[in-house]
Short mmCIF file of C-alpha atoms in Angstrom, two decimals:
data_model
loop_
_atom_site.label_atom_id
_atom_site.label_comp_id
_atom_site.label_asym_id
_atom_site.label_seq_id
_atom_site.Cartn_x
_atom_site.Cartn_y
_atom_site.Cartn_z
CA MET A 197 136.66 74.12 142.49
CA ALA A 198 134.97 75.35 145.65
CA ALA A 199 136.31 72.59 147.89
CA LYS A 200 138.93 69.86 147.87
CA ASP A 201 137.60 66.62 146.32
CA LYS A 202 137.49 63.68 148.68
CA GLY A 203 140.13 61.02 148.04
CA LEU A 204 142.68 63.42 146.48
CA SER A 205 146.01 64.24 148.02
CA THR A 206 146.96 67.88 148.35
CA GLY A 207 149.42 67.55 145.45
CA ASP A 208 146.88 65.87 143.19
CA TYR A 209 144.27 68.48 144.04
CA ARG A 210 146.67 71.29 143.12
CA GLN A 211 147.58 69.60 139.83
CA ARG A 212 143.91 69.20 138.90
CA LEU A 213 143.19 72.82 139.80
CA ILE A 214 146.05 73.98 137.53
CA TYR A 215 144.74 71.71 134.75
CA PHE A 216 141.24 73.22 134.83
CA LYS A 217 142.62 76.75 134.94
CA ASN A 218 144.67 76.01 131.81
CA ILE A 219 141.59 74.60 130.03
CA ASP A 220 139.60 77.75 130.88
CA SER A 221 142.43 79.96 129.68
CA GLU A 222 142.73 78.12 126.36
CA ARG A 223 138.97 78.26 125.82
CA ASN A 224 138.86 82.00 126.48
CA SER A 225 141.81 82.53 124.16
CA MET A 226 140.05 80.64 121.36
CA VAL A 227 136.94 82.79 121.78
CA ASP A 228 138.95 86.01 121.82
CA ASN A 229 140.89 85.04 118.71
CA ARG A 230 137.93 83.99 116.57
CA ARG A 231 137.80 86.08 113.41
CA GLY A 232 135.00 88.59 113.46
CA PHE A 233 133.18 90.29 110.61
CA ILE A 234 131.43 93.52 109.64
CA LEU A 235 128.04 93.02 107.98
CA VAL A 236 126.69 95.43 105.35
CA LEU A 237 122.94 94.84 105.04
CA ILE A 238 121.16 96.62 102.18
CA ASP A 239 117.57 96.96 100.96
CA ALA A 240 118.75 97.31 97.37
CA ASP A 241 115.21 97.87 96.05
CA ALA A 242 115.21 101.34 97.60
CA ASP A 243 116.14 104.54 95.75
CA ASP A 244 118.86 105.36 98.26
CA TYR A 245 120.88 102.26 97.36
CA ILE A 246 120.85 102.18 93.54
CA PHE A 247 124.41 101.68 92.31
CA GLN A 248 126.13 104.34 90.23
CA GLU A 249 125.51 104.23 86.47
CA LYS A 250 129.25 103.79 85.87
CA PHE A 251 128.90 100.40 87.54
CA LEU A 252 125.48 99.30 86.27
CA SER A 253 126.28 100.09 82.64
CA ARG A 254 129.20 97.64 82.51
CA ASN A 255 127.42 94.45 83.55
CA GLU A 256 129.75 91.89 85.23
CA ALA A 257 132.78 94.18 85.12
CA GLY A 258 130.72 96.93 86.72
CA GLY A 259 129.52 94.54 89.39
CA ARG A 260 133.10 93.64 90.26
CA ASP A 261 134.15 97.29 90.41
CA ALA A 262 131.09 98.17 92.53
CA ALA A 263 132.04 95.42 94.97
CA ASP A 264 135.61 96.71 95.17
CA GLU A 265 134.49 100.30 95.76
CA LEU A 266 131.98 99.25 98.42
CA HIS A 267 134.60 97.07 100.12
CA ALA A 268 137.14 99.93 100.17
CA ARG A 269 134.72 102.50 101.55
CA VAL A 270 133.38 100.13 104.21
CA LYS A 271 136.96 99.32 105.21
CA ASP A 272 137.59 103.05 105.67
CA HIS A 273 134.54 103.30 107.90
CA VAL A 274 135.64 100.28 109.92
CA LYS A 275 138.97 101.97 110.62
CA LYS A 276 137.12 105.09 111.73
CA LEU A 277 135.15 102.94 114.17
CA LYS A 278 138.52 101.69 115.49
CA HIS A 279 137.80 98.09 114.59
CA ASP A 280 140.64 95.95 113.28
CA ALA A 281 140.04 96.28 109.54
CA GLU A 282 142.59 93.60 108.68
CA ASN A 283 141.33 90.90 111.04
CA ASN A 284 137.62 91.46 110.56
CA ASP A 285 136.04 90.24 107.36
CA ILE A 286 133.55 92.38 105.46
CA ALA A 287 130.33 90.62 104.43
CA VAL A 288 127.63 92.18 102.27
CA ARG A 289 124.04 91.05 101.84
CA ALA A 290 122.04 93.15 99.39
CA TYR A 291 118.46 92.12 98.60
CA ALA A 292 116.39 93.21 95.60
CA ASP A 293 113.95 92.12 92.91
CA LEU A 294 116.51 92.00 90.12
CA LYS A 295 113.96 91.81 87.31
CA SER A 296 112.18 94.99 88.35
CA LEU A 297 115.46 96.70 89.18
CA GLY A 298 116.81 95.81 85.76
CA SER A 299 113.72 97.14 84.00
CA ALA A 300 114.04 100.42 85.88
CA SER A 301 117.71 100.69 84.94
CA VAL A 302 116.87 100.20 81.26
CA LYS A 303 114.16 102.85 81.47
CA ASN A 304 116.63 105.27 83.03
CA GLY A 305 119.30 104.53 80.43
CA LYS A 306 121.68 102.97 82.94
CA MET A 307 121.54 99.54 81.28
CA LYS A 308 120.84 98.41 77.73
CA GLU A 309 118.95 95.25 78.72
CA SER A 310 117.09 94.36 81.90
CA SER A 311 118.83 90.96 81.98
CA SER A 312 122.10 92.84 82.50
CA MET A 313 121.15 93.32 86.15
CA SER A 314 121.71 89.60 86.73
CA LEU A 315 125.14 89.90 85.11
CA PHE A 316 125.93 92.87 87.35
CA ALA A 317 124.91 90.85 90.42
CA HIS A 318 127.00 87.91 89.20
CA GLY A 319 130.11 90.07 88.96
CA PHE A 320 129.36 91.61 92.37
CA ASN A 321 129.02 88.19 93.99
CA GLN A 322 132.15 86.75 92.41
CA ARG A 323 134.45 89.58 93.43
CA HIS A 324 134.50 88.87 97.16
CA ALA A 325 133.65 85.57 98.82
CA LEU A 326 131.36 87.15 101.42
CA PHE A 327 129.54 89.52 99.04
CA ASP A 328 126.00 88.44 98.09
CA PHE A 329 123.60 90.38 95.87
CA VAL A 330 120.46 88.27 96.34
CA ASP A 331 117.47 88.19 94.01
CA VAL A 332 114.38 87.93 96.24
CA GLY A 333 112.11 87.75 93.19
CA PRO A 334 108.75 89.46 92.90
CA GLY A 335 106.55 89.62 95.96
CA LYS A 336 105.39 92.02 98.60
CA GLU A 337 108.25 93.39 100.74
CA GLY A 338 110.54 90.49 99.86
CA ALA A 339 113.70 92.52 100.44
CA ASP A 340 112.25 94.16 103.55
CA ASN A 341 111.61 90.86 105.30
CA LYS A 342 115.08 89.56 104.47
CA VAL A 343 116.73 92.68 105.84
CA ARG A 344 114.71 92.62 109.07
CA GLU A 345 115.35 88.94 109.76
CA CYS A 346 119.06 89.24 109.02
CA LEU A 347 119.33 92.24 111.32
CA ASN A 348 117.62 90.39 114.16
CA PHE A 349 119.78 87.29 113.60
CA PHE A 350 123.23 88.83 113.17
CA ILE A 351 122.93 91.44 115.91
CA GLY A 352 122.94 88.58 118.42
CA ILE A 353 126.08 86.91 117.07
CA TRP A 354 129.29 87.69 118.97
CA GLU A 355 131.48 87.49 115.86
CA CYS A 356 129.42 90.21 114.15
CA LYS A 357 131.29 93.26 115.37
CA HIS A 358 129.23 95.90 113.54
CA ILE A 359 126.32 96.19 111.12
CA ILE A 360 126.12 98.88 108.44
CA LEU A 361 122.41 99.04 107.68
CA GLY A 362 121.15 100.35 104.35
CA ALA A 363 117.47 100.51 105.28
CA CYS A 364 116.87 103.88 106.89
CA HIS A 365 114.71 105.34 104.11
CA ASP A 366 111.43 103.69 105.13
CA SER A 367 109.38 104.15 108.31
CA GLY A 368 108.54 100.44 108.07
CA TYR A 369 111.96 99.69 109.55
CA ALA A 370 111.43 102.02 112.52
CA SER A 371 109.82 99.46 114.80
CA SER A 372 112.53 96.86 114.08
CA LEU A 373 115.22 99.39 114.96
CA GLY A 374 113.27 100.97 117.81
CA LYS A 375 113.65 97.93 120.03
CA PHE A 376 117.39 98.65 120.17
CA ALA A 377 116.89 102.24 121.36
CA GLY A 378 117.34 101.42 125.04
CA ASP A 379 120.37 99.16 124.62
CA VAL A 380 123.40 101.33 123.91
CA SER A 381 125.68 98.31 123.47
CA ILE A 382 123.57 97.16 120.51
CA ARG A 383 122.63 100.58 119.17
CA ASP A 384 126.28 101.59 118.91
CA ARG A 385 127.03 98.48 116.84
CA ILE A 386 124.83 99.81 114.01
CA THR A 387 125.73 102.42 111.40
CA LEU A 388 122.89 103.86 109.33
CA LEU A 389 123.80 103.84 105.64
CA HIS A 390 121.73 106.51 103.89
CA GLY A 391 121.29 108.26 100.56
CA GLY A 392 121.06 111.79 101.91
CA VAL A 393 118.06 111.63 104.24
CA ILE A 394 117.25 109.35 107.17
CA HIS A 395 113.55 108.86 107.82
CA PRO A 396 112.56 111.00 110.85
CA ARG A 397 111.09 108.02 112.73
CA ILE A 398 114.43 106.24 112.45
CA ALA A 399 116.55 109.34 113.09
CA GLU A 400 114.80 109.96 116.40
CA ILE A 401 115.91 106.54 117.74
CA GLY A 402 119.35 108.01 118.35
CA PHE A 403 121.91 106.01 116.37
CA ARG A 404 125.32 107.64 116.69
CA GLU A 405 126.96 106.47 113.47
CA THR A 406 125.75 107.36 109.97
CA LEU A 407 127.37 106.85 106.58
CA GLN A 408 126.75 108.02 103.00
CA LEU A 409 128.66 106.36 100.17
CA LYS A 410 128.40 108.78 97.26
CA SER A 411 131.07 106.96 95.28
CA VAL A 412 129.04 103.73 95.38
CA PHE A 413 125.37 104.70 95.15
CA ALA A 414 123.70 107.10 92.75
CA PRO A 415 122.56 110.47 94.14
CA HIS A 416 118.85 110.73 94.71
CA LYS A 417 116.62 113.62 95.77
CA PRO A 418 114.52 112.90 98.88
CA SER A 419 110.78 112.83 98.39
CA ALA A 420 108.53 115.52 99.76
CA VAL A 421 106.28 113.07 101.52
CA SER A 422 106.81 114.38 105.04
CA LYS A 423 106.09 117.93 103.96
CA GLY A 424 103.11 116.73 101.97
CA PHE A 425 101.59 115.04 105.01
CA MET A 426 101.61 118.21 107.03
CA ASN A 427 100.82 120.86 104.43
CA ALA A 428 98.49 119.25 101.88
CA LYS A 429 95.37 121.30 101.11
CA ALA A 430 92.10 119.84 99.84
CA PRO A 431 91.70 120.52 96.11
CA SER A 432 88.32 121.62 94.87
CA THR A 433 87.61 118.66 92.57
CA SER A 434 86.23 115.35 93.80
CA VAL A 435 88.36 112.22 93.57
CA ALA A 436 86.76 109.06 94.83
CA ALA A 437 88.88 105.91 94.47
CA SER A 438 92.43 104.96 93.67
CA LEU A 439 94.58 102.20 92.23
CA ILE A 440 98.21 102.63 93.18
CA LYS A 441 101.38 101.20 91.77
CA ASP A 442 104.25 100.85 94.24
CA PRO A 443 107.05 99.36 92.14
CA LEU A 444 109.36 99.04 95.12
CA ASN A 445 107.22 96.17 96.37
CA PRO A 446 106.00 94.45 93.21
CA ALA A 447 103.74 91.51 93.86
CA VAL A 448 104.22 88.00 92.55
CA SER A 449 104.98 87.35 88.90
CA SER A 450 102.45 88.54 86.37
CA ASP A 451 102.54 89.56 82.73
CA ARG A 452 100.66 92.68 83.75
CA LEU A 453 103.26 93.71 86.32
CA GLY A 454 105.09 96.71 84.93
CA PRO A 455 108.67 97.76 85.60
CA VAL A 456 109.81 99.92 88.49
CA LEU A 457 109.14 103.49 87.38
CA ARG A 458 111.75 106.11 88.20
CA ASP A 459 112.26 109.72 87.20
CA ASP A 460 115.43 111.29 85.79
CA THR A 461 116.98 111.50 89.25
CA GLY A 462 116.46 107.81 89.89
CA LYS A 463 113.59 108.41 92.31
CA ARG A 464 110.63 106.06 92.22
CA ALA A 465 107.64 107.32 90.25
CA ASP A 466 104.86 105.12 91.61
CA LYS A 467 101.54 104.84 89.80
CA LEU A 468 97.97 105.31 91.01
CA LEU A 469 94.56 105.06 89.35
CA SER A 470 91.79 107.22 90.82
CA VAL A 471 88.16 106.45 90.04
CA ASP A 472 85.69 109.35 90.23
CA PRO A 473 81.97 108.59 89.82
CA ASN A 474 81.40 112.34 89.50
CA THR A 475 79.92 112.70 92.98
CA PRO A 476 81.25 115.15 95.59
CA GLY A 477 80.27 112.84 98.44
CA GLY A 478 81.95 112.35 101.81
CA HIS A 479 84.50 109.80 100.65
CA GLY A 480 85.17 111.87 97.55
CA LYS A 481 86.37 114.60 99.86
CA VAL A 482 88.69 112.14 101.57
CA SER A 483 90.20 111.27 98.21
CA ARG A 484 90.60 114.95 97.39
CA LEU A 485 92.76 115.22 100.48
CA LEU A 486 94.57 111.98 99.73
CA THR A 487 95.50 113.00 96.19
CA PRO A 488 98.20 115.60 97.05
CA LEU A 489 99.72 113.17 99.54
CA ILE A 490 99.94 110.54 96.83
CA LEU A 491 101.41 112.93 94.29
CA SER A 492 103.89 114.31 96.80
CA ARG A 493 105.19 110.76 97.09
CA SER A 494 106.04 110.84 93.35
CA TRP A 495 103.43 108.19 92.59
CA GLN A 496 101.47 108.40 89.34
CA LEU A 497 97.74 109.02 89.56
CA THR A 498 95.26 108.13 86.83
CA SER A 499 91.88 109.65 87.64
CA VAL A 500 88.92 107.77 86.18
CA ILE A 501 86.01 110.15 85.58
CA ARG A 502 82.66 109.94 83.81
CA ASP A 503 82.43 113.47 82.41
CA PRO A 504 85.15 114.52 79.91
CA ALA A 505 84.42 118.15 80.78
CA GLN A 506 86.09 117.57 84.16
CA LYS A 507 89.39 116.52 82.64
CA SER A 508 91.09 119.93 82.81
CA THR A 509 89.97 120.46 86.39
CA ILE A 510 91.26 117.05 87.46
CA THR A 511 94.53 117.58 85.60
CA SER A 512 95.15 120.82 87.48
CA LEU A 513 95.51 118.80 90.69
CA GLY A 514 98.89 117.58 89.52
CA GLU A 515 100.41 121.04 89.18
CA ASN A 516 103.55 121.68 91.25
CA GLN A 517 103.66 118.07 92.44
CA PRO A 518 106.52 115.60 91.81
CA GLY A 519 104.01 112.88 90.92
CA LYS A 520 102.27 112.52 87.57
CA LEU A 521 98.51 112.84 87.11
CA ASP A 522 96.64 111.31 84.15
CA VAL A 523 92.91 111.14 83.41
CA LEU A 524 90.88 108.20 82.09
CA VAL A 525 87.24 108.78 81.10
CA SER A 526 85.12 105.79 82.20
CA SER A 527 82.02 105.62 84.39
CA ILE A 528 82.59 103.60 87.54
CA GLU A 529 78.82 103.32 87.95
CA ASP A 530 78.68 101.13 84.83
CA ILE A 531 81.15 98.57 86.19
CA LYS A 532 79.01 95.49 86.84
CA THR A 533 81.38 92.56 86.36
CA GLN A 534 84.83 91.43 87.36
CA ALA A 535 85.87 91.43 83.70
CA GLN A 536 84.99 95.13 83.36
CA ALA A 537 87.00 96.00 86.46
CA GLN A 538 89.82 93.78 85.26
CA SER A 539 90.13 95.77 82.04
CA ILE A 540 90.83 98.94 84.05
CA ILE A 541 93.29 97.19 86.32
CA ASP A 542 95.06 95.63 83.33
CA SER A 543 95.40 99.01 81.65
CA THR A 544 97.07 100.57 84.70
CA SER A 545 98.98 97.62 86.28
CA PRO A 546 98.57 98.80 89.89
CA THR A 547 100.25 97.33 92.92
CA TYR A 548 97.90 99.04 95.41
CA ILE A 549 94.19 99.81 95.08
CA VAL A 550 92.42 102.39 97.23
CA TRP A 551 88.64 102.34 96.97
CA SER A 552 86.97 105.43 98.37
CA ALA A 553 84.37 105.80 95.63
CA GLY A 554 80.78 106.19 96.78
CA ALA A 555 77.40 107.39 95.60
CA GLY A 556 77.36 109.98 98.36
CA GLY A 557 73.61 109.52 98.83
CA LYS A 558 72.91 110.77 95.32
CA GLY A 559 70.66 108.87 92.90
CA GLY A 560 68.73 106.71 95.34
CA PRO A 561 69.35 103.18 96.64
CA GLU A 562 69.98 101.75 93.17
CA ARG A 563 72.97 104.03 92.61
CA THR A 564 74.31 103.33 96.11
CA LEU A 565 74.24 99.59 95.43
CA ALA A 566 75.72 100.07 91.95
CA ILE A 567 78.79 101.96 93.21
CA ASP A 568 79.31 101.06 96.88
CA ARG A 569 78.51 97.37 96.43
CA ASP A 570 78.53 96.09 92.82
CA ALA A 571 81.38 98.13 91.33
CA CYS A 572 83.46 97.81 94.49
CA ILE A 573 83.01 94.03 94.64
CA ALA A 574 83.86 93.77 90.95
CA PHE A 575 87.15 95.56 91.63
CA ILE A 576 87.84 93.45 94.74
CA ASN A 577 87.37 90.24 92.75
CA ALA A 578 89.54 91.56 89.93
CA ALA A 579 92.23 92.70 92.36
CA ALA A 580 92.30 89.34 94.11
CA ALA A 581 92.70 87.65 90.73
CA THR A 582 95.52 89.99 89.69
CA LEU A 583 98.78 88.75 91.12
CA SER A 584 100.45 92.13 90.67
CA VAL A 585 98.06 93.72 93.18
CA SER A 586 99.42 93.42 96.71
CA LYS A 587 97.21 95.82 98.67
CA PHE A 588 93.53 96.83 98.54
CA LEU A 589 92.52 99.64 100.89
CA LEU A 590 88.76 100.12 101.21
CA ILE A 591 87.36 103.23 102.89
CA SER A 592 84.31 101.93 104.75
CA TYR A 593 82.77 103.15 108.03
CA VAL A 594 82.89 102.14 111.67
CA GLY A 595 79.35 100.70 111.80
CA SER A 596 79.80 98.26 108.92
CA ARG A 597 79.44 94.98 110.84
CA ARG A 598 76.79 92.36 111.56
CA LEU A 599 77.54 91.70 115.21
CA LYS A 600 78.30 93.80 118.26
CA ALA A 601 82.04 94.39 118.59
CA PRO A 602 83.33 92.69 121.77
CA TRP A 603 84.89 95.97 122.94
CA TRP A 604 81.71 98.04 122.47
CA GLY A 605 79.24 98.91 125.15
CA ASP A 606 75.48 98.55 124.76
CA ALA A 607 75.10 102.23 123.89
CA ASP A 608 77.58 101.86 121.01
CA TRP A 609 75.73 98.88 119.58
CA THR A 610 72.32 100.48 119.94
CA ALA A 611 73.46 103.66 118.19
CA THR A 612 75.04 101.59 115.38
CA GLN A 613 71.89 99.54 114.83
CA GLU A 614 69.71 102.65 114.79
CA ALA A 615 71.91 104.29 112.15
CA ASN A 616 72.22 101.16 110.01
CA ASN A 617 68.46 100.56 110.06
CA GLY A 618 67.64 104.24 109.61
CA VAL A 619 69.59 106.88 107.68
CA LEU A 620 72.13 104.30 106.46
CA LYS A 621 69.65 101.58 105.49
CA ASN A 622 70.86 101.56 101.86
CA TYR A 623 74.50 102.38 102.53
CA PHE A 624 74.98 99.78 105.31
CA PRO A 625 74.28 96.60 103.29
CA ALA A 626 76.33 97.89 100.35
CA LYS A 627 79.41 98.66 102.46
CA LEU A 628 79.03 95.49 104.53
CA ALA A 629 78.93 93.35 101.39
CA ALA A 630 82.11 94.99 100.10
CA ASP A 631 83.90 94.65 103.46
CA GLU A 632 83.01 90.99 103.75
CA CYS A 633 83.97 90.22 100.15
CA LEU A 634 87.38 91.83 100.64
CA THR A 635 87.98 89.94 103.88
CA SER A 636 86.92 86.63 102.36
CA LEU A 637 89.03 86.95 99.22
CA THR A 638 92.01 88.20 101.21
CA SER A 639 92.02 84.96 103.19
CA GLN A 640 92.12 82.99 99.94
CA ARG A 641 94.95 84.91 98.29
CA GLN A 642 98.49 83.79 98.95
CA PRO A 643 100.61 85.71 101.50
CA GLY A 644 101.62 89.06 100.13
CA PHE A 645 98.12 90.45 99.56
CA ALA A 646 96.71 92.81 102.19
CA GLY A 647 93.01 93.66 102.26
CA ILE A 648 92.43 96.62 104.57
CA SER A 649 89.10 98.14 105.57
CA LEU A 650 89.66 101.61 107.04
CA ARG A 651 86.49 102.50 108.97
CA PRO A 652 86.13 106.14 110.01
CA GLY A 653 83.32 107.51 112.17
CA ASN A 654 81.33 110.63 111.26
CA LEU A 655 83.42 112.70 108.83
CA THR A 656 84.05 116.38 109.44
CA ASP A 657 85.70 119.02 107.25
CA GLU A 658 88.02 120.61 109.82
CA GLU A 659 91.71 120.61 109.00
CA GLY A 660 93.43 117.41 110.08
CA LYS A 661 95.23 117.44 113.43
CA GLY A 662 97.59 114.54 112.79
CA THR A 663 96.36 112.65 115.87
CA VAL A 664 93.72 109.91 115.91
CA ALA A 665 92.23 106.93 117.72
CA LEU A 666 92.90 103.92 115.48
CA GLY A 667 91.96 100.30 116.02
CA LYS A 668 89.34 99.05 118.45
CA THR A 669 87.60 102.34 119.16
CA ARG A 670 84.12 103.12 120.40
CA ALA A 671 81.34 103.22 117.81
CA LYS A 672 80.19 106.80 118.29
CA GLY A 673 82.44 109.67 117.32
CA ALA A 674 83.82 111.83 114.54
CA VAL A 675 87.08 112.15 112.66
CA ARG A 676 88.47 114.80 110.35
CA ARG A 677 88.73 113.91 106.69
CA GLY A 678 92.30 115.18 106.55
CA ASP A 679 93.26 112.68 109.25
CA VAL A 680 91.50 109.86 107.39
CA ALA A 681 93.57 110.69 104.32
CA ARG A 682 96.77 110.76 106.32
CA VAL A 683 96.04 107.39 107.94
CA ALA A 684 95.28 105.95 104.50
CA MET A 685 98.57 107.25 103.13
CA THR A 686 100.51 105.87 106.09
CA LEU A 687 98.91 102.46 105.62
CA LEU A 688 99.85 102.51 101.96
CA GLU A 689 103.46 103.41 102.65
CA ASN A 690 104.00 100.91 105.45
CA GLY A 691 105.24 97.64 103.99
CA ARG A 692 104.34 95.57 107.06
CA VAL A 693 100.62 96.25 107.28
CA GLY A 694 98.51 93.13 106.81
CA SER A 695 94.86 92.35 106.20
CA CYS A 696 92.62 93.89 108.84
CA TRP A 697 89.70 96.14 109.71
CA LEU A 698 90.74 99.35 111.47
CA ASP A 699 88.20 101.69 113.07
CA LEU A 700 89.13 105.36 113.12
CA LEU A 701 87.98 108.30 115.26
CA GLU A 702 89.49 111.49 116.61
CA GLY A 703 92.13 110.85 119.24
CA LYS A 704 95.44 111.85 120.74
CA GLU A 705 97.87 109.38 119.17
CA GLU A 706 100.10 110.51 116.30
CA VAL A 707 99.00 108.93 113.02
CA GLU A 708 102.31 107.16 112.33
CA ASP A 709 102.50 105.87 115.92
CA ALA A 710 98.92 104.63 115.75
CA VAL A 711 99.57 102.70 112.54
CA GLU A 712 102.76 101.18 113.94
CA ARG A 713 100.96 100.13 117.13
CA CYS A 714 98.16 98.46 115.22
CA ILE A 715 100.68 96.57 113.10
CA GLU A 716 102.75 95.48 116.09
CA GLU A 717 99.68 94.37 118.07
CA GLN A 718 98.02 92.84 114.98
CA VAL A 719 94.83 94.77 115.65
CA ASP A 720 91.84 93.58 113.61
CA CYS A 721 88.39 95.05 114.18
CA ALA A 722 86.85 92.11 112.31
CA ASP A 723 87.15 90.31 115.66
CA GLY A 724 83.70 89.21 116.76
CA GLU A 725 82.41 88.76 113.19
CA ASN A 726 81.84 85.44 111.42
CA VAL A 727 84.89 85.80 109.18
CA LYS A 728 84.64 82.26 107.77
CA GLY A 729 81.16 82.93 106.45
CA MET A 730 81.98 86.26 104.82
CA GLY A 731 81.60 87.09 101.16
CA LYS A 732 80.29 83.77 99.88
CA GLU A 733 77.41 85.38 98.02
CA GLN A 734 79.63 88.01 96.37
CA GLN A 735 82.34 85.73 94.96
#
């Protein structure tokens, strides 16, 4: 009370003042004595957080033992942090697609039946009241979204004393964690739980506490993706388009959706189909640079070629790479219908599709339309109809649009029109039709399907620099093919990228930073186009 209330005697005023002080003291004591908790938050779809075989192989009993071991090791860490381990509860939330995880465990010999994963989770959940192994079901980045939202929610709760975060394997989490970089009080409440390697973009944020639980999670060799990005050399054989399987983020339920593929170490072995129309054109060169990046990620690549004589040359691209390379002989130029494209997709069960196939100016306008428009649209339609496909990345070009981009100047628009009506008069309508079909069908597919048009300027053969201008760029300019490949790979790996057009030229921004910025700002270079009217003739 700032002043004595009118009408109160001095004695009454003192009694009331004492009363309110006691109320405040009791309230503060109740807050101080509320039981806190430590939260363990795990992206259990990731390689780094696959439970030991000794647990997985014993179904419910193994789940109970895994919960006990995790509880004991977390309690040890809590004591190290000088938190009261006895008066703070330990809560665990682990998120995964149990069906895919079970299939992978059967393939690796860690379980006899894929349904045993549900039994394991049941035992895990029953052992401790606050332990939850949650089945997010199939769908694009289901576990990722759960982990991010839980992190954002619980970090703001006073009773949550500390979060042990098992999600430091993927650059997609970097932006979510980066916002805590400047707040030491929050940053120091997070321990990074890892499987041996913390992604560089997360490591550079500066978290003080890290933890590896070798007695709980199976050992796993880190992928060579970072090294592959920087050191990949262009192979001599043309590769033009790709279908990729990323089993960590399987799309919605489908009979064609295969199990999570893993190698003998437990590392993901993702799958990719590459389509080669046997033309060493500009986009074929991009795919040649993209191939070692894909294989360095331990994804599988199936190269579709027309000429069987090329098989040995294509196969040689997989040498000394952790990924697996297969070859399928089939002419992409002969794909005229959705059903034909569907047969290839069905035979490979991809999660991601990268289309960089092109006629390369060979064979006249008919061949350009056959590959860049008709075959591409057939695959787009098939992909949109295939629930297991969650991402379609189309390599287009910066001038593929009907209307002047709102951020362009008159000179940009004039130069674009001159090129589209001149040297690109056959290429422009083919690419535009494919871009618009992808954008239209993307808007009709349920959430979880990303249709991305990556739109480089003039392509050059110099070695990639690792820096670009990505997003709403000018129309005139060049970009190195190595940088196009690296941007494509980064878009494929990032689980948060959505449907968009992204223009690409040479620039000064690091590739990974540029992709993150475009995702955060929801950049879409389709702005200014009549999106609602797109693709109606191609569907």
